[in-house]
Coordinates of N, CA, C and O in Angstrom, one line a residue:
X18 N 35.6 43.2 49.4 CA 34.2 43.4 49.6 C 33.9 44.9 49.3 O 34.6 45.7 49.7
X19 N 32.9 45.2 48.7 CA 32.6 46.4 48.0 C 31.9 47.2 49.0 O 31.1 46.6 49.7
X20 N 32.1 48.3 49.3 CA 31.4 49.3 50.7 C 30.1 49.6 50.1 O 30.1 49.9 48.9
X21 N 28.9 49.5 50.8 CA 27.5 49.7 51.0 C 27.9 51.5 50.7 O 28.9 52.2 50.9
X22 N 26.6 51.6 50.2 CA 26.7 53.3 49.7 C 24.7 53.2 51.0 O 23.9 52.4 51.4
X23 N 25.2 54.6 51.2 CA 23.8 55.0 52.2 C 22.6 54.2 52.5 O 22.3 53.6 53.5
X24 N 21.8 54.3 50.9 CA 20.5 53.9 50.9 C 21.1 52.3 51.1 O 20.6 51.7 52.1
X25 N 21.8 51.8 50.4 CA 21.7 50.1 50.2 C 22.1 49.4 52.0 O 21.5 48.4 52.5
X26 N 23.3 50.3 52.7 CA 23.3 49.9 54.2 C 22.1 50.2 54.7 O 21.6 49.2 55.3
X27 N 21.2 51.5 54.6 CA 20.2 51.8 55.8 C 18.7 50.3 55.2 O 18.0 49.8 56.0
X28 N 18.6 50.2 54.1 CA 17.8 49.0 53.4 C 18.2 47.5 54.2 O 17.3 46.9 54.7
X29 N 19.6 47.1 54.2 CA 20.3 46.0 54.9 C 19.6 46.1 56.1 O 18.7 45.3 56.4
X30 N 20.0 47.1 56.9 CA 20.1 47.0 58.2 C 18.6 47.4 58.9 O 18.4 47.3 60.1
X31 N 17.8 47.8 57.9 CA 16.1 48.1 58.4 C 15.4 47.7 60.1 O 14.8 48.2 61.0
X32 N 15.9 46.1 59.3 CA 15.4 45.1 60.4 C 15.7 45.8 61.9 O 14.8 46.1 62.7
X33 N 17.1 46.1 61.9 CA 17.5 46.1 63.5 C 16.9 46.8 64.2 O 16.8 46.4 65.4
X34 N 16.3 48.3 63.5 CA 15.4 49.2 64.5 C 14.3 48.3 65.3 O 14.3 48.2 66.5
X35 N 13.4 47.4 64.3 CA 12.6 47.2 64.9 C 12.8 46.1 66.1 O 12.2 46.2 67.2
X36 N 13.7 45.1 65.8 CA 14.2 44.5 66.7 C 14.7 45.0 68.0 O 14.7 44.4 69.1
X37 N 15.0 46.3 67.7 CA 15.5 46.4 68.9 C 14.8 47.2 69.9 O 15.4 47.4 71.0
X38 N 13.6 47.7 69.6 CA 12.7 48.4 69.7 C 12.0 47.3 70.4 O 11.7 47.6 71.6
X39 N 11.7 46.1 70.1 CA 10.8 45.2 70.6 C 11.6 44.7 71.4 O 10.8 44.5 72.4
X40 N 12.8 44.3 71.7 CA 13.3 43.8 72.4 C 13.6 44.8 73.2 O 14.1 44.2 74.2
X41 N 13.7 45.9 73.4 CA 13.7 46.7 74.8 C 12.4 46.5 75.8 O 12.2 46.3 77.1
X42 N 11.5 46.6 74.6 CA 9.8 46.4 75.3 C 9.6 45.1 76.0 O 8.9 44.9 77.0
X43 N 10.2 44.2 75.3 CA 9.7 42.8 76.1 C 10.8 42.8 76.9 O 10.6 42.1 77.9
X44 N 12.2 43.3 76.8 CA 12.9 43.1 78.1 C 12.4 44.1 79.3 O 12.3 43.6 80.4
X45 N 12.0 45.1 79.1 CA 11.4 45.8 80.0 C 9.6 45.3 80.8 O 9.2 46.0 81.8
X46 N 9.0 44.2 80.2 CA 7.8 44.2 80.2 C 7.5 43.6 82.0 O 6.6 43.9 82.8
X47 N 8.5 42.7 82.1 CA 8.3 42.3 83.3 C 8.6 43.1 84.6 O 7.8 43.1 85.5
X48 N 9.7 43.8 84.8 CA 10.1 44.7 85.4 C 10.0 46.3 85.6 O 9.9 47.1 86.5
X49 N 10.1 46.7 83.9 CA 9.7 47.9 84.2 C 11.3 48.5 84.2 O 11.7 49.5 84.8
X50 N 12.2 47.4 83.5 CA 13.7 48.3 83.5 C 14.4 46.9 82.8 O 13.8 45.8 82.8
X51 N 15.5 47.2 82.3 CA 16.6 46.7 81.6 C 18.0 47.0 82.1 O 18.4 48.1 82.5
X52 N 18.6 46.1 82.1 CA 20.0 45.7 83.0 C 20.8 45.4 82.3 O 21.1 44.2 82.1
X53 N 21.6 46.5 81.9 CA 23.0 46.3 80.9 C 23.8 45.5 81.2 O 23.4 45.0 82.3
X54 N 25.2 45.0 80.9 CA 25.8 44.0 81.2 C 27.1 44.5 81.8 O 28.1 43.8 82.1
X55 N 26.8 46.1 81.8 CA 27.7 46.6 83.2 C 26.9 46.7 84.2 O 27.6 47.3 85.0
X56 N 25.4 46.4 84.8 CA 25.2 46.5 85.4 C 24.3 47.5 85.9 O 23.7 47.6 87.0
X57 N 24.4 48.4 84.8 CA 23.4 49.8 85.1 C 22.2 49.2 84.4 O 21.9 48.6 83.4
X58 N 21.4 49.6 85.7 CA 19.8 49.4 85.6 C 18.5 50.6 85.3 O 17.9 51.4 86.0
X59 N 18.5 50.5 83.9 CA 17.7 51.0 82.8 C 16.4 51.4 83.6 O 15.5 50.6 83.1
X60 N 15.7 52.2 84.6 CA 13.9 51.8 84.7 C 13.0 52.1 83.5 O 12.4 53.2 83.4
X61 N 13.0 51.3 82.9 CA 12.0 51.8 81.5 C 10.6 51.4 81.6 O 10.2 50.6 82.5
X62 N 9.5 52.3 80.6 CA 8.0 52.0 80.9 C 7.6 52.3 79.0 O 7.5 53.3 78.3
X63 N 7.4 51.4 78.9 CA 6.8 51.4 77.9 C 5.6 51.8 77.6 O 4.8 51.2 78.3
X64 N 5.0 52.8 76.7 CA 3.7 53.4 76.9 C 3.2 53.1 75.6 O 3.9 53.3 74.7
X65 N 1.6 52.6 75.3 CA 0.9 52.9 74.0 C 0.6 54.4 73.5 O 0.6 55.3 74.4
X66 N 0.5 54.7 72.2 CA -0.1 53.4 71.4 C 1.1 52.7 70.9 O 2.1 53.3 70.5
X67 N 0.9 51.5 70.8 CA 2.3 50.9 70.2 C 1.6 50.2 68.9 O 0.6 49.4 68.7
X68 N 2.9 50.9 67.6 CA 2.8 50.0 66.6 C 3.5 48.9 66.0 O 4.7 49.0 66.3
X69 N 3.3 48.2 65.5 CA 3.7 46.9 65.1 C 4.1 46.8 63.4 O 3.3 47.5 62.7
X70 N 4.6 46.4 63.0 CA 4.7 46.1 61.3 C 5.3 44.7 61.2 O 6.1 44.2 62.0
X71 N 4.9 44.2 60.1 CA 5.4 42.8 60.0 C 6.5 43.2 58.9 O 6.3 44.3 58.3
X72 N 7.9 42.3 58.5 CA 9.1 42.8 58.1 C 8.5 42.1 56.7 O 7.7 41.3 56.5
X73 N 9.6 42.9 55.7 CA 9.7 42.0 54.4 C 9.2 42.3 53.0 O 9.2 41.7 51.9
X74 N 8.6 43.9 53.9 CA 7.8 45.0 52.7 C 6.4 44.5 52.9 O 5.6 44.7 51.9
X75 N 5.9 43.8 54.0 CA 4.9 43.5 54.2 C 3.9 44.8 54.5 O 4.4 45.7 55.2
X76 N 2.2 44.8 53.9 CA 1.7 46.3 54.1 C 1.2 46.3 55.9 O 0.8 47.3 56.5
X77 N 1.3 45.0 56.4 CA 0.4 44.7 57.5 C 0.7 45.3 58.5 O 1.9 45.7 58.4
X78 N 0.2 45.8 59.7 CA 0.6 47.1 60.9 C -0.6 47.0 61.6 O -1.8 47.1 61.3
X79 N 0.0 46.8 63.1 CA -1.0 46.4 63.7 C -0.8 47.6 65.2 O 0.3 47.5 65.9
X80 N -2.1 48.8 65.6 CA -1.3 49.3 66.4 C -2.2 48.7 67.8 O -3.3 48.1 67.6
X81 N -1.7 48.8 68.8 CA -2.4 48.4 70.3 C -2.0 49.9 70.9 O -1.1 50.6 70.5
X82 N -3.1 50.1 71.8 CA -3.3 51.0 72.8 C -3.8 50.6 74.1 O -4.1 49.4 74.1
X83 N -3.9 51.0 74.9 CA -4.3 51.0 76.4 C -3.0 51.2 77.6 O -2.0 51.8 77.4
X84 N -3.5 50.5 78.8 CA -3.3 51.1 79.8 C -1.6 50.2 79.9 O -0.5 50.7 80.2
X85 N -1.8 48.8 79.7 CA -1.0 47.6 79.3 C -0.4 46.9 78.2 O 0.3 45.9 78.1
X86 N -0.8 47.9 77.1 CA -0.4 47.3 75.3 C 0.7 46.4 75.4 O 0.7 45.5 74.6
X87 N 1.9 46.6 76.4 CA 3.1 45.8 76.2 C 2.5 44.1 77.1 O 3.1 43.1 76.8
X88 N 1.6 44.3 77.9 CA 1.2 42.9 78.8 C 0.1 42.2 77.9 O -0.2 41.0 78.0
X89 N -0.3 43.0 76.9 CA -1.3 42.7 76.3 C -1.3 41.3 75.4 O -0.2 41.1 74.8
X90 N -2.7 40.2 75.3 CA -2.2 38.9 74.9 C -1.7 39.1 73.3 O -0.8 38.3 72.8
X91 N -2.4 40.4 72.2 CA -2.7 40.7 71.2 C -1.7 41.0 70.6 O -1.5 40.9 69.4
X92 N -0.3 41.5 72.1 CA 1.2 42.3 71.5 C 1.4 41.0 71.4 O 1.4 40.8 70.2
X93 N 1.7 39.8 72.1 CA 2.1 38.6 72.1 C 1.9 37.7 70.9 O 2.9 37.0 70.6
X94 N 0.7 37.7 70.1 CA 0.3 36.9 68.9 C 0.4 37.7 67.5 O 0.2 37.1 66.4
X95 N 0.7 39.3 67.6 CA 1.5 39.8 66.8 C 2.9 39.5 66.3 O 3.3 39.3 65.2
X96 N 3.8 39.5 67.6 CA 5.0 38.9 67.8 C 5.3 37.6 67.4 O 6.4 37.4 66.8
X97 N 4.7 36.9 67.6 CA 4.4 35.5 67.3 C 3.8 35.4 65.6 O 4.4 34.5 65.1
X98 N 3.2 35.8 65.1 CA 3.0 36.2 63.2 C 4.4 37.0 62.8 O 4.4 37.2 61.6
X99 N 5.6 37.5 63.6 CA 6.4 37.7 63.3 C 6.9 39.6 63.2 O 8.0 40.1 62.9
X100 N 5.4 40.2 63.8 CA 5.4 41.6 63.3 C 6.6 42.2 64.5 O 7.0 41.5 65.4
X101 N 7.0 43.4 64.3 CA 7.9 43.9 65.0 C 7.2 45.6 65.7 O 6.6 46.4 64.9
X102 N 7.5 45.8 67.1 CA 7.6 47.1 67.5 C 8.5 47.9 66.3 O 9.5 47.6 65.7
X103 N 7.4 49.2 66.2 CA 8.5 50.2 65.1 C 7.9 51.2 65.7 O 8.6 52.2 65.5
X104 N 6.9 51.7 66.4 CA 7.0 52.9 67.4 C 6.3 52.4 68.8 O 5.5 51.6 68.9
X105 N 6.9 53.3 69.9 CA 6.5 53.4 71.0 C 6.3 54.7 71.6 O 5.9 55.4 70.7
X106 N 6.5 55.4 72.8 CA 6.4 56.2 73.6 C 7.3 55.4 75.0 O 6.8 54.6 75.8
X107 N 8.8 56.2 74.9 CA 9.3 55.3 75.9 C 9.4 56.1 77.5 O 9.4 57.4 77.3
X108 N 9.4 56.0 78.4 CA 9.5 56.8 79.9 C 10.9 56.1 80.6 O 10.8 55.2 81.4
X109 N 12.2 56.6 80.3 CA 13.2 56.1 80.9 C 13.3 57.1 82.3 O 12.9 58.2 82.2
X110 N 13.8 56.7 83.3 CA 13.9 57.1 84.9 C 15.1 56.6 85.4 O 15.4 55.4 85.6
X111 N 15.9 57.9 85.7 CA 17.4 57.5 85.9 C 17.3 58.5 87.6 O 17.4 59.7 87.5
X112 N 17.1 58.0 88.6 CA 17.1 58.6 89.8 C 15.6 59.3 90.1 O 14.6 58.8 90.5
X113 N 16.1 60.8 89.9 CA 14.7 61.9 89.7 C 14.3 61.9 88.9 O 13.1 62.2 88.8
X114 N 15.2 61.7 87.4 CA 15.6 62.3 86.6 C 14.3 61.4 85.7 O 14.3 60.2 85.9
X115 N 13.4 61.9 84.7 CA 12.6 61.2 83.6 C 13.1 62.0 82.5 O 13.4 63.2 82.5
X116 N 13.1 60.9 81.3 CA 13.2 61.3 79.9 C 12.0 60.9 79.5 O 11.8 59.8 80.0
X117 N 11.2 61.2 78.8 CA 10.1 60.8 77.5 C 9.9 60.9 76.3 O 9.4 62.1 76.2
X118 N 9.8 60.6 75.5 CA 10.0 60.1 74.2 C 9.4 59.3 72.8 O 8.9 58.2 72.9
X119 N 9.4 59.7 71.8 CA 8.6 58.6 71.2 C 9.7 57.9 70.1 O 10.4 58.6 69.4
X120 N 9.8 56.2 70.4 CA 10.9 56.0 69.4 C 10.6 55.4 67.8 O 9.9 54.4 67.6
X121 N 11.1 55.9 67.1 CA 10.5 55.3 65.6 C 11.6 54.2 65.6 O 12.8 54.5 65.8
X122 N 11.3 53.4 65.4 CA 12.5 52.5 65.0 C 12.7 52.2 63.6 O 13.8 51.8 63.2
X123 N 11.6 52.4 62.8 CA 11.9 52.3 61.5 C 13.2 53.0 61.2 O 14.1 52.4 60.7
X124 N 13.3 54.5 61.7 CA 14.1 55.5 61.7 C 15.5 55.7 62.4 O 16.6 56.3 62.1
X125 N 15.1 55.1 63.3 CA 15.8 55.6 64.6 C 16.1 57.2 64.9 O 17.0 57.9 65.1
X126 N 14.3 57.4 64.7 CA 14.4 59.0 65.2 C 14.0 58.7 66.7 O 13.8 57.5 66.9
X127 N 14.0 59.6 67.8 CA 13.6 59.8 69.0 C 12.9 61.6 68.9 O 13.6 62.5 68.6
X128 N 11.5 61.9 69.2 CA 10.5 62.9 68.5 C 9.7 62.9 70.1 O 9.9 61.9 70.9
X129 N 9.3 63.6 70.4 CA 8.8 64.2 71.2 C 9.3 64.4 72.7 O 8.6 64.1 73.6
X130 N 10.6 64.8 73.0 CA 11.5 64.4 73.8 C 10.8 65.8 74.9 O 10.5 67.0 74.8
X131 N 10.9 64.8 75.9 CA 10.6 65.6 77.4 C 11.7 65.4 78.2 O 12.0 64.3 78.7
X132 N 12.4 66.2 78.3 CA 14.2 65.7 79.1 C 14.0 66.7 80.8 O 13.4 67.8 80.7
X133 N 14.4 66.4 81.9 CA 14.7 66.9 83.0 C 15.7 68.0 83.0 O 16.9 68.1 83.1
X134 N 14.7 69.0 82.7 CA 15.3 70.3 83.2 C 15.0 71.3 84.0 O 13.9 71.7 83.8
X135 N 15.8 72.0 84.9 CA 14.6 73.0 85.9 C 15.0 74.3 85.3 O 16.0 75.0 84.9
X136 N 13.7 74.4 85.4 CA 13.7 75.9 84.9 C 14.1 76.9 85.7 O 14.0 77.0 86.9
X137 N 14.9 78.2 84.6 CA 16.0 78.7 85.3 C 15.4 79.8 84.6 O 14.5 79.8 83.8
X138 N 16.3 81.1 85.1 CA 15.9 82.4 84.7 C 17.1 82.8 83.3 O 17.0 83.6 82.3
X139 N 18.1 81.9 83.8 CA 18.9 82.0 82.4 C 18.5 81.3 81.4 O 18.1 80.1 81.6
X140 N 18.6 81.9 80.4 CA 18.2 81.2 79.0 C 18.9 80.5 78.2 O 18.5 79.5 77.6
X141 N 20.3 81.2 78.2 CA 21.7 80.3 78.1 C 22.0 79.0 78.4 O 22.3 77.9 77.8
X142 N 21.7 79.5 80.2 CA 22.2 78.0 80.6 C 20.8 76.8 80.8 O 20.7 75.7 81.3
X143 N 20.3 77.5 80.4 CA 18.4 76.5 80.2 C 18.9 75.8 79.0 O 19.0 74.6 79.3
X144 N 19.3 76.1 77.9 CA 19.7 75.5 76.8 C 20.6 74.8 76.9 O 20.3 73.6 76.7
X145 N 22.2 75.2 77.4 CA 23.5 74.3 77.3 C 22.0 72.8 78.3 O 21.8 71.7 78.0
X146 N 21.4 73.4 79.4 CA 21.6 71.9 80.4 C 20.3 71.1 79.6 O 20.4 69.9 79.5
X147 N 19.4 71.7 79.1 CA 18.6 70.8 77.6 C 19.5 69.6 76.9 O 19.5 68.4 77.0
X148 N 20.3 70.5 76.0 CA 21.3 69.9 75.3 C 21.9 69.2 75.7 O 21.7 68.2 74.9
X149 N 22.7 68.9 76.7 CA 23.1 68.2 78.0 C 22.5 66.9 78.2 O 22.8 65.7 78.1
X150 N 21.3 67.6 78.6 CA 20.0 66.2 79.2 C 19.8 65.3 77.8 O 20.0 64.1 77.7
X151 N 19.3 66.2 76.8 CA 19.5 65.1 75.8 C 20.6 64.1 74.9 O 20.6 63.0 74.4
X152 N 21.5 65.2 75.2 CA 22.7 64.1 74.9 C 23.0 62.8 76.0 O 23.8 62.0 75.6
X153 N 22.6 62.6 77.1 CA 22.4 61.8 77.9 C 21.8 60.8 77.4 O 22.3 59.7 77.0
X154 N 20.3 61.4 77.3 CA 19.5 60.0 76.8 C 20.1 59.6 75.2 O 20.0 58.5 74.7
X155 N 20.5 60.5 74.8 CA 21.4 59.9 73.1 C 22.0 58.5 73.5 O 21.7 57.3 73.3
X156 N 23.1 59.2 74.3 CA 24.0 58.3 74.8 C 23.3 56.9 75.7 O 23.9 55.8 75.9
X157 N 22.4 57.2 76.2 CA 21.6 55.5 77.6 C 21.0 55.0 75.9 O 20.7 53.8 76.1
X158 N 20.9 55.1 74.9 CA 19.8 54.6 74.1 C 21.0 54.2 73.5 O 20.8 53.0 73.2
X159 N 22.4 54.6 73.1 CA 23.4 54.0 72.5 C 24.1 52.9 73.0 O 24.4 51.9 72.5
X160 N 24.3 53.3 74.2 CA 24.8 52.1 75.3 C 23.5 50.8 75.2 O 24.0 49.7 75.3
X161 N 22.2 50.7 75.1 CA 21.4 49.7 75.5 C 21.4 49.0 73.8 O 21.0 47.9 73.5
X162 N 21.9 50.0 73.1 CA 21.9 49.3 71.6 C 23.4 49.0 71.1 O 23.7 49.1 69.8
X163 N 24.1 48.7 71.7 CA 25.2 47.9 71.7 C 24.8 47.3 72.4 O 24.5 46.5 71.6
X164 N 24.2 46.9 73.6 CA 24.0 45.5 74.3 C 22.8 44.7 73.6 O 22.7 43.5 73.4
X165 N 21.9 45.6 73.2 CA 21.1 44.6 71.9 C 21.9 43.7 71.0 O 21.7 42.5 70.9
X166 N 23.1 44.6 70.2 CA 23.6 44.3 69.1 C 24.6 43.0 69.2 O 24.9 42.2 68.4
X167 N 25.0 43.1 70.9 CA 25.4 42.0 71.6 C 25.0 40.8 70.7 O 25.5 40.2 69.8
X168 N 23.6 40.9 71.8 CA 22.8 39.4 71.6 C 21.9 39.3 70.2 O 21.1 38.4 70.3
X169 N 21.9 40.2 69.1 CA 21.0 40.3 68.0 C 22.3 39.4 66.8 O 22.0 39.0 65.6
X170 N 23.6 39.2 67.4 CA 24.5 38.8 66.4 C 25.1 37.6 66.9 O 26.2 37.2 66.4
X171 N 24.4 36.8 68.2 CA 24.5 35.8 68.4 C 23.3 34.9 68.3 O 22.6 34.6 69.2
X172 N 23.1 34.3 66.7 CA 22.5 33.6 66.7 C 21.0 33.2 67.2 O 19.8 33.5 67.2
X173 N 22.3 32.0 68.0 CA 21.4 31.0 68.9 C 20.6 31.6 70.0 O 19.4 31.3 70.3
X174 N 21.3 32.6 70.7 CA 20.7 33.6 71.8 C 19.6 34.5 71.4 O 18.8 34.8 72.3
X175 N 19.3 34.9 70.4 CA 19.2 35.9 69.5 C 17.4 35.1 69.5 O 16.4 35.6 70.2
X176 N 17.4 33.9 68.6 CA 16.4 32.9 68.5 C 15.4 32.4 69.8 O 14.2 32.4 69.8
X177 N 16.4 32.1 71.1 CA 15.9 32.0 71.9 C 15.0 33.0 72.8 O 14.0 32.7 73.5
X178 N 15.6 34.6 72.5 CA 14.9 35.9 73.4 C 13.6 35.5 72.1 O 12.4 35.3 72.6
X179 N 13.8 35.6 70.8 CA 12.4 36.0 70.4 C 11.4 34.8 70.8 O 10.4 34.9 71.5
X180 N 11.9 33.7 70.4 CA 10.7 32.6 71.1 C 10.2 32.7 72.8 O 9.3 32.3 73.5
X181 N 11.1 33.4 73.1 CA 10.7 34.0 74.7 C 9.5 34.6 74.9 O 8.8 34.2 75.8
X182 N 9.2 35.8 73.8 CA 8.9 36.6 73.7 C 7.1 36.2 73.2 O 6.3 37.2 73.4
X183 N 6.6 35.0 72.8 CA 5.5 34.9 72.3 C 5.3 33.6 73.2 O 4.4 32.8 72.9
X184 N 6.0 33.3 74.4 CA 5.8 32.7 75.9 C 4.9 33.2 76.8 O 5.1 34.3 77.2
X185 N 3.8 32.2 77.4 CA 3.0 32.7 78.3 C 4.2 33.3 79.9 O 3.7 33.8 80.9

């Protein structure tokens, strides 16, 4: 089997940002958190404006805003035409602790990062504990995306969350 060179893997695998992007949001929509399968519980908040793109090189993009975009009936019948979350603004809450964020999933960039840090008089160590904080959230967003990748490569399970997903 011949090894994918850059552009032709990141082209293959496009899809998964958005999937997985949407599937945090609707796992998150009812609760307000996501529950890995060790047991660590995610409190996530999904914030507008959220956009949408339908896959397939399609030009269509649909964004929603408000107070609810993720409860919204509008995110539901996008989902349902097949379009996918490709940016959000995410609010993960680990204790005290908030991260904020905006996630491209086209990309898998993470851009406007607000990380838990107290401000100190050292400058040094203001940086190392930044650095720190965000390698944290690197890592909670890598752990929740192996447990996507879980269920995004089982099929039948896979089928079932999205039909979930455009469920009253």
């Amino acid at each position: 089997m011949a090894e994918l060179g850059v552009l032709e893997a990141f082209e293959q695998y496009r899809p998964l940002g958005p999937d997985f992007l949407t599937w945090l949001a609707m796992s998150a929509r009812a609760e307000n958190a996501v529950t890995l399968a060790d047991g660590t519980r995610l409190e996530l908040e999904v914030r507008g404006p959220l956009a949408l793109a339908a896959g397939g090189g399609e030009a269509t993009k649909v964004t929603l805003a408000g107070d609810d975009a993720v409860g919204a009936p509008e995110l539901r019948s996008a989902l349902g035409e097949g379009k996918r979350l490709v940016k959000a603004r995410l609010v993960l809450t680990e204790g005290a602790d908030q991260y904020a964020f905006t996630f491209n999933a086209e990309t898998f960039d993470l851009s406007a990062l607000k990380v838990p840090v107290p401000r100190i008089p050292d400058l040094a160590q203001y940086a190392t504990d930044r650095v720190t904080a965000m390698q944290h959230l690197f890592d909670v967003v890598e752990r929740a995306y192996e447990e996507f990748l879980a269920l995004r490569l089982a099929p039948e399970q896979w089928a079932e969350t999205v039909e979930s997903w455009t469920a009253e």
